[in-house]
Short mmCIF file of C-alpha atoms in Angstrom, two decimals:
data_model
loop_
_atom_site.label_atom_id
_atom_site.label_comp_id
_atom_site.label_asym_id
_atom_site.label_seq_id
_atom_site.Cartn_x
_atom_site.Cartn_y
_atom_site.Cartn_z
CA UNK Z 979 0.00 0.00 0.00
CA UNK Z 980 1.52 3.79 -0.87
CA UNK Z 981 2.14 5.85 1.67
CA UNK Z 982 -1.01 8.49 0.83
CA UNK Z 983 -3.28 5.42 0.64
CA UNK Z 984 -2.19 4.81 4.15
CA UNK Z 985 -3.08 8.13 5.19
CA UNK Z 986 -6.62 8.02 3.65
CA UNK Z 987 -6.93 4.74 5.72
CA UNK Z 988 -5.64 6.15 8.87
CA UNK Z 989 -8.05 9.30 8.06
CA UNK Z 990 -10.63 7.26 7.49
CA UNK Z 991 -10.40 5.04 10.77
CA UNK Z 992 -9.67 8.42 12.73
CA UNK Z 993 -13.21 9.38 11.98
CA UNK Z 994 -15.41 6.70 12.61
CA UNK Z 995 -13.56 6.03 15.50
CA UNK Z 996 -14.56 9.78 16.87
CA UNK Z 997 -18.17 8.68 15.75
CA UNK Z 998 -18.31 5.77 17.90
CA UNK Z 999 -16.98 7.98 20.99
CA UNK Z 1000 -19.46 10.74 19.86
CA UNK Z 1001 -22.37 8.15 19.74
CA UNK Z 1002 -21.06 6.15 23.46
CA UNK Z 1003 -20.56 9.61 25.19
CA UNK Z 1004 -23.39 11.45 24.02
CA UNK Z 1005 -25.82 9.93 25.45
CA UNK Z 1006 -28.15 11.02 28.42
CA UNK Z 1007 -29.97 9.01 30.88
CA UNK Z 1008 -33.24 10.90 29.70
CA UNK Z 1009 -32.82 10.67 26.04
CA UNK Z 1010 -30.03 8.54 24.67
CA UNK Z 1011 -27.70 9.38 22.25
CA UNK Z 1012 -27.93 11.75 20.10
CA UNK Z 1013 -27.21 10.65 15.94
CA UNK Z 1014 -23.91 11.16 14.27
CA UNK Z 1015 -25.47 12.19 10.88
CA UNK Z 1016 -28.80 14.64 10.19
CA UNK Z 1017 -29.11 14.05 7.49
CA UNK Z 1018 -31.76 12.64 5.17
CA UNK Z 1019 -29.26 11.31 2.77
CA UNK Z 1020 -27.31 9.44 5.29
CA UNK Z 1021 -27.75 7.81 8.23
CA UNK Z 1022 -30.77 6.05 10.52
CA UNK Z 1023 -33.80 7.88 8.94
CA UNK Z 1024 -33.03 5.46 5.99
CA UNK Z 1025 -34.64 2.72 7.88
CA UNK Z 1026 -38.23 1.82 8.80
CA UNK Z 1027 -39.09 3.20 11.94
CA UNK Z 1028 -40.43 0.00 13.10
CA UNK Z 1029 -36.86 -1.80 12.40
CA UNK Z 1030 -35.49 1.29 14.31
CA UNK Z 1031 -37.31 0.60 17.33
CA UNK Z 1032 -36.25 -2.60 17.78
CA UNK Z 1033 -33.26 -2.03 18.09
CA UNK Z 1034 -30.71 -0.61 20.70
CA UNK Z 1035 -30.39 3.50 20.40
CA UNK Z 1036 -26.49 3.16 20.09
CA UNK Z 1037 -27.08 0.83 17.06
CA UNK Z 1038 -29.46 3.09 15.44
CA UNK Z 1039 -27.13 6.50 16.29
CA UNK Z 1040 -24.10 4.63 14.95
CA UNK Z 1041 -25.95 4.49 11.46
CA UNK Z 1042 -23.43 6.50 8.95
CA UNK Z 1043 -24.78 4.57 5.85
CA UNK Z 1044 -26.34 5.64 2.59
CA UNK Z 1045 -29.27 3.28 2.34
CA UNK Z 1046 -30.54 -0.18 3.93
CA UNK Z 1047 -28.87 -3.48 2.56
CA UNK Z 1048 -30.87 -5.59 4.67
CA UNK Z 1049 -34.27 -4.49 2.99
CA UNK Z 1050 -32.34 -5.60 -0.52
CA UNK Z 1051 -30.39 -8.60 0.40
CA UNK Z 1052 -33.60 -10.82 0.19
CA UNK Z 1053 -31.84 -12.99 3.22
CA UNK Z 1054 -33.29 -16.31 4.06
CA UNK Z 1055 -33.49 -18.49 7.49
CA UNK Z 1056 -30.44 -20.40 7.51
CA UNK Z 1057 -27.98 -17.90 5.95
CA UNK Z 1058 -24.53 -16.85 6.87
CA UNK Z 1059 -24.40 -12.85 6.07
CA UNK Z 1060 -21.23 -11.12 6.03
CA UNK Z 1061 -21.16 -7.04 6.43
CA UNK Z 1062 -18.51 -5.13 5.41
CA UNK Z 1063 -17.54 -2.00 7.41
CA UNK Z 1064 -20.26 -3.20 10.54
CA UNK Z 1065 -19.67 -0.03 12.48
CA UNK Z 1066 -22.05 0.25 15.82
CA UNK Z 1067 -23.54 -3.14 13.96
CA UNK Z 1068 -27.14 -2.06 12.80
CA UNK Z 1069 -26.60 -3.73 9.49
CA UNK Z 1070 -25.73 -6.99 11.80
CA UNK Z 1071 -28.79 -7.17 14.02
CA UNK Z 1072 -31.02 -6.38 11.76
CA UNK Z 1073 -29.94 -9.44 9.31
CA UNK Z 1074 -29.71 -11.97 12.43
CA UNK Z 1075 -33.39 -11.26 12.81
CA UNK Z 1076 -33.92 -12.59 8.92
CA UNK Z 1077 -31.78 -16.00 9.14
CA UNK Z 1078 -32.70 -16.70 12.79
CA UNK Z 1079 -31.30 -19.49 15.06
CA UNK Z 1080 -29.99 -21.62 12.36
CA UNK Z 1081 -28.59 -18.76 10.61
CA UNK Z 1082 -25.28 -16.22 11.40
CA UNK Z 1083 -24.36 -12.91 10.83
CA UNK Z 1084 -20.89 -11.46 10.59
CA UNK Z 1085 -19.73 -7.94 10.67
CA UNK Z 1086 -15.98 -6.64 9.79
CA UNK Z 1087 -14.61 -3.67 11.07
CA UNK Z 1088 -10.93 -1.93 11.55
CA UNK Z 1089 -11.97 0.35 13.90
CA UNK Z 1090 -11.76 -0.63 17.75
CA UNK Z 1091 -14.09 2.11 18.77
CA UNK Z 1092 -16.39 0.76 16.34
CA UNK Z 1093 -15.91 -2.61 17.23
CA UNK Z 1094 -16.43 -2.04 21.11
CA UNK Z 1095 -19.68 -0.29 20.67
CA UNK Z 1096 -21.00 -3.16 18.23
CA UNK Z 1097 -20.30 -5.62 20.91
CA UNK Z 1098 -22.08 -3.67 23.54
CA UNK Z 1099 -25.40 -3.16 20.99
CA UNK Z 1100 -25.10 -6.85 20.68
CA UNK Z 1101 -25.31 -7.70 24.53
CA UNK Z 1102 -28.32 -5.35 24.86
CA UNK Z 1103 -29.87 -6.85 21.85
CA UNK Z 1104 -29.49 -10.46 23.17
CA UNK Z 1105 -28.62 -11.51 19.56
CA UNK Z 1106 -26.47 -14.71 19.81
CA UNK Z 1107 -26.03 -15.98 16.10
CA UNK Z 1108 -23.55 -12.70 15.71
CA UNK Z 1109 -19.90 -12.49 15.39
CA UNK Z 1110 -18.10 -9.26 15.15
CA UNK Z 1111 -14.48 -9.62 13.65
CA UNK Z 1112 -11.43 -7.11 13.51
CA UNK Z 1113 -9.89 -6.55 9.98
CA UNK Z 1114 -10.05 -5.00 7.12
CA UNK Z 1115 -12.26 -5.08 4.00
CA UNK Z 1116 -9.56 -5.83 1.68
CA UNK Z 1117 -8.50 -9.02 3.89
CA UNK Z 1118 -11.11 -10.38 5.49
CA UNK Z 1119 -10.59 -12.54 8.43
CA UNK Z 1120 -13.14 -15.72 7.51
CA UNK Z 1121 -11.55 -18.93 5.02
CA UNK Z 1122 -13.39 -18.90 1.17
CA UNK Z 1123 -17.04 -20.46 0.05
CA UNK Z 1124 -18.37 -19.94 3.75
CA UNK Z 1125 -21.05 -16.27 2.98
CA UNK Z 1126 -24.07 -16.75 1.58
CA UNK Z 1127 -24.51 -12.93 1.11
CA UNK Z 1128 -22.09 -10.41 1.49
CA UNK Z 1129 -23.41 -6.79 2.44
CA UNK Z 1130 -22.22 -3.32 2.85
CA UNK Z 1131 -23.69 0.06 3.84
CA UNK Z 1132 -21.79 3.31 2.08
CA UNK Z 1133 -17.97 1.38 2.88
CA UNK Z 1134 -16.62 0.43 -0.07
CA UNK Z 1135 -16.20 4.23 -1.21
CA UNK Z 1136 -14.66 4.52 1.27
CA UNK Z 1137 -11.24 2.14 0.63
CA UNK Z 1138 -8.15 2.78 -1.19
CA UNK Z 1139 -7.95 -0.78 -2.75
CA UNK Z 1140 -11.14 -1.35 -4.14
CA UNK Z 1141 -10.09 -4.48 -6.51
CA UNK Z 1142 -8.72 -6.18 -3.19
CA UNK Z 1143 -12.19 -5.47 -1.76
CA UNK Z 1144 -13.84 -7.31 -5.11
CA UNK Z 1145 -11.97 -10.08 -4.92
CA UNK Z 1146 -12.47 -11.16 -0.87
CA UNK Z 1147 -16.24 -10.90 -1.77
CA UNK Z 1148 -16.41 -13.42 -3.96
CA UNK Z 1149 -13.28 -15.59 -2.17
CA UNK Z 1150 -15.45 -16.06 0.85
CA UNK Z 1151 -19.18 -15.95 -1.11
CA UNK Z 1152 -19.90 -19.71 -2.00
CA UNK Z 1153 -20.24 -20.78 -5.22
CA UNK Z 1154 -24.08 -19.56 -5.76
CA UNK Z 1155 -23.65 -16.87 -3.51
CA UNK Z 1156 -24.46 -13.06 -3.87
CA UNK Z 1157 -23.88 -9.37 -2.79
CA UNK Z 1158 -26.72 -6.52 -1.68
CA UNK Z 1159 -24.61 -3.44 -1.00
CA UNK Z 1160 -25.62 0.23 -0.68
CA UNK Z 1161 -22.61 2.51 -1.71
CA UNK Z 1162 -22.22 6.01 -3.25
CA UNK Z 1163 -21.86 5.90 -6.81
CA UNK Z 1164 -20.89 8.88 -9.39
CA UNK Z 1165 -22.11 9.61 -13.19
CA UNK Z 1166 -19.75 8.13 -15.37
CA UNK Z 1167 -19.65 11.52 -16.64
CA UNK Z 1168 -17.64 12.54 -13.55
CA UNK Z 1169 -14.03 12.43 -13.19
CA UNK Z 1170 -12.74 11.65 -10.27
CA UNK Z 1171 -11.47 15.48 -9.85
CA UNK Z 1172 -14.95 16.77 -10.40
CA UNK Z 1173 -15.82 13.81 -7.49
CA UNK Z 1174 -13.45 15.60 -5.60
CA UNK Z 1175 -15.09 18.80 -5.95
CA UNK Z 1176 -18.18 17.47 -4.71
CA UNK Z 1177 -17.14 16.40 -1.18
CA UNK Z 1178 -14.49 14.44 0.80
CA UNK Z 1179 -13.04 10.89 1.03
CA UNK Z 1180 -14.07 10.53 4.79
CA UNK Z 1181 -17.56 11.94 3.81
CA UNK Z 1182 -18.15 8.76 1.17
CA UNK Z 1183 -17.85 11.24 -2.43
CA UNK Z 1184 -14.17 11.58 -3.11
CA UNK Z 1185 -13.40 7.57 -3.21
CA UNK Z 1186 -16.81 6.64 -5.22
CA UNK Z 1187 -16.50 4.79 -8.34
CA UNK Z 1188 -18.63 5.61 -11.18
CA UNK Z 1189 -21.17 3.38 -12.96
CA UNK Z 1190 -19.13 2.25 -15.61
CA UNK Z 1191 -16.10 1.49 -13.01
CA UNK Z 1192 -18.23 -0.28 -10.26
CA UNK Z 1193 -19.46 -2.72 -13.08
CA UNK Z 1194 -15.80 -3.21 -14.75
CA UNK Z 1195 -14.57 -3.80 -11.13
CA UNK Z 1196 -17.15 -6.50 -10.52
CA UNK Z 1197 -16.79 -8.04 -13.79
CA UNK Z 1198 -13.13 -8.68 -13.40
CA UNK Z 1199 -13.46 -10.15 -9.54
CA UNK Z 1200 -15.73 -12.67 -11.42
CA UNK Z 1201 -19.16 -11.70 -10.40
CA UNK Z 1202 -22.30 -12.14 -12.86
CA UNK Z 1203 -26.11 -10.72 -12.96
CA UNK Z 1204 -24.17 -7.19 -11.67
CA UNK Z 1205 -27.48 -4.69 -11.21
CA UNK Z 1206 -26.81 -1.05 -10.32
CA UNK Z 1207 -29.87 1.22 -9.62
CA UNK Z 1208 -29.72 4.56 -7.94
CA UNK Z 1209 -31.87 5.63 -5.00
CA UNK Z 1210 -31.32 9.58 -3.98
CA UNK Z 1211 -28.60 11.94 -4.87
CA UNK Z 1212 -26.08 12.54 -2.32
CA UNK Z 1213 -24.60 15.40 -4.55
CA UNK Z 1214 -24.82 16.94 -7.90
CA UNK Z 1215 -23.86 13.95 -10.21
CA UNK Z 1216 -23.39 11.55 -7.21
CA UNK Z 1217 -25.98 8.72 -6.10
CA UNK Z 1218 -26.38 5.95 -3.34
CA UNK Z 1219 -27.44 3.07 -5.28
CA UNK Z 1220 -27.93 -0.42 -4.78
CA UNK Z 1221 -25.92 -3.24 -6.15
CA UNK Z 1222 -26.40 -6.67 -6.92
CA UNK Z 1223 -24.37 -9.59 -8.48
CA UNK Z 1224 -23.53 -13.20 -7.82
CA UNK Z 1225 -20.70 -15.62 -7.88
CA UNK Z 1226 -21.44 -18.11 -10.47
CA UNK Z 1227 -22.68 -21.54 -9.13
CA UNK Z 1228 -19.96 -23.31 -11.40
CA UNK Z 1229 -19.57 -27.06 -10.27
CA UNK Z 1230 -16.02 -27.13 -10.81
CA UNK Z 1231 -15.83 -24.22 -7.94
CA UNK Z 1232 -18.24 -26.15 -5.98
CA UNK Z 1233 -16.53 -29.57 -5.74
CA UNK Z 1234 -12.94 -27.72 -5.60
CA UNK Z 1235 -14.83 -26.05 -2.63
CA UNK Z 1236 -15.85 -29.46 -1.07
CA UNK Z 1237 -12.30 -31.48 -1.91
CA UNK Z 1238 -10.20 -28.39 -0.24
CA UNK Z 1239 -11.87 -27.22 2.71
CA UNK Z 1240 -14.14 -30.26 3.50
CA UNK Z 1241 -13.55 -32.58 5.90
CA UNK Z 1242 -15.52 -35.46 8.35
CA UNK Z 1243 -18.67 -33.38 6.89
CA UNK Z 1244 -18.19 -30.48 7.98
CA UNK Z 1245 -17.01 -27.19 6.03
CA UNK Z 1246 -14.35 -25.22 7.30
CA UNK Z 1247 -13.61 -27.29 9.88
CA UNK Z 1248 -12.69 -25.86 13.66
CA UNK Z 1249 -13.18 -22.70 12.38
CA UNK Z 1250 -15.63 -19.69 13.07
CA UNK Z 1251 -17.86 -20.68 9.74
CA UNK Z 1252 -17.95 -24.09 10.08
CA UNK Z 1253 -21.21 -26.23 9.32
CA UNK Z 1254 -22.16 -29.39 8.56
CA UNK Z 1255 -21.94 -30.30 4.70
CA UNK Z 1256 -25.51 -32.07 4.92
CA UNK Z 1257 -28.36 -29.16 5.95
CA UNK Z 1258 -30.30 -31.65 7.81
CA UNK Z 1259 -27.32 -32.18 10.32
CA UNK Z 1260 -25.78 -30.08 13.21
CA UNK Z 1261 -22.02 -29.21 13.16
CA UNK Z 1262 -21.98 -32.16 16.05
CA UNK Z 1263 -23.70 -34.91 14.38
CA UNK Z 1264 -21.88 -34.39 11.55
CA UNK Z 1265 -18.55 -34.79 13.15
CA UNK Z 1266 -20.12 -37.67 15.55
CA UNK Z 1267 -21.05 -39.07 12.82
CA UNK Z 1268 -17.69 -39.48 10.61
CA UNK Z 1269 -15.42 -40.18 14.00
CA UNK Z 1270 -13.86 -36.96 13.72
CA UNK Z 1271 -11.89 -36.23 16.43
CA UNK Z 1272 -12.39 -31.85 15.77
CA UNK Z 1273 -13.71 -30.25 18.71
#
């Protein structure tokens, strides 16, 4: 990594870091904390107020995000949901709710102020199929083929390697799997100068890709059925949208999948993704099963 793209990360981590103080010190006894962001482009008024109410305060002040990837991820019971860039872990709670028991949700974050105040919104949300990891977005802590859907909620502006970013979606998607992200997104018309001009890297408009470049970057990671659809302008000539695609459900990936990171039936074995390779069977039976010795 160059030394200004370490600066923009370091920049970057320095202010969500003083949002997650701003949101855990804010607060009064009377009336909770008060929101990072007011405004309507950004932050917790882009969610239904009845998923708002469910859910901690800190969780719902923490919201820096340009739309709702939850509402377009179309998750399913069962599912193993990874969000990129968790933050206070709104994004999180709200998609352990949609796969339930059998299901998990994962959320990634660099920031330990972040991190800390996602872990405390967990306790008071009593949600136990949730893991919050450390790490970044460009190397993301969990082995391949384990996410059913990956997620992300106005991040992936927001880093200096976006190709790196790409490709750990669809390393740790299974074959089959797919993406729902909300990010900001510029007219292809715009140059990344005239991106620039329109507001900050830390504020989600400086790092945006365009249309075209969003797509081409998808395209090369591997992804297919790539959908981008604005919502709202965030700025003159700058959008959040929505994005879909999916990693193709090739059987070669599959059973390379299987051979490589398979073993007495259970995927990713003694790891925090494992599961049994039959649906019908827990991580236990599985292993009980085969005489695996794996605790």
């Amino acid at each position: 990594m160059t030394e200004p793209s370490t600066d923009l990360r370091e920049t970057v981590r320095q202010r969500y870091a003083a949002a997650a103080v701003q949101v855990t010190q804010g607060g009064t006894a009377c009336c909770g904390p008060e929101a990072v962001e007011i405004d309507d482009n950004f932050g917790s008024a882009l969610y239904a107020a009845d998923e708002r109410d469910t859910l901690p305060a800190e969780a719902v002040a923490a919201s820096l995000g340009c739309g709702n990837p939850t509402a377009i991820a179309d998750l399913h019971e069962g599912e193993r949901v990874l969000d990129l860039g968790s933050g206070g872990g709104i994004d999180v709670l709200l998609s352990a709710r949609r796969v339930g028991p059998t299901g998990k949700a994962y959320g990634l974050d660099m920031t330990e102020e972040m991190l800390a105040l996602a872990l405390e919104n967990q306790r008071r949300a009593g949600a136990t199929n949730v893991e919050f990891l450390k790490g970044t977005i460009e190397a993301v802590p969990l082995p391949a083929n384990t996410i059913d859907v990956v997620i992300s909620n106005c991040v992936i502006n927001l880093s200096t390697d976006k190709p790196a970013v790409f490709a750990e979606m669809i390393r740790v998607l299974k074959p089959g799997g797919r993406i729902g992200i909300s990010d900001v997104v510029a007219d292809d018309a715009l140059t990344p100068d005239r991106r620039a001009e329109r507001g900050d890297y830390v504020g989600c408009i400086a790092g945006a890709l365009s249309f075209a470049e969003y797509r081409r970057g998808l395209e090369a990671a591997g992804f297919t059925h790539i959908e981008l659809s604005p919502t709202h302008a965030v700025a003159d000539g700058m959008h959040s949208a929505i994005i879909r695609a999916t990693k193709p459900p090739t059987s070669d990936e599959a059973g390379a999948s299987m051979s490589s990171d398979s073993c007495c039936g259970v995927t990713a074995c003694c790891t925090p993704v494992e599961q049994a390779d039959d649906p019908h069977n827990t991580v236990l039976e599985a292993k009980s099963t085969s005489g695996c010795n794996c605790s």
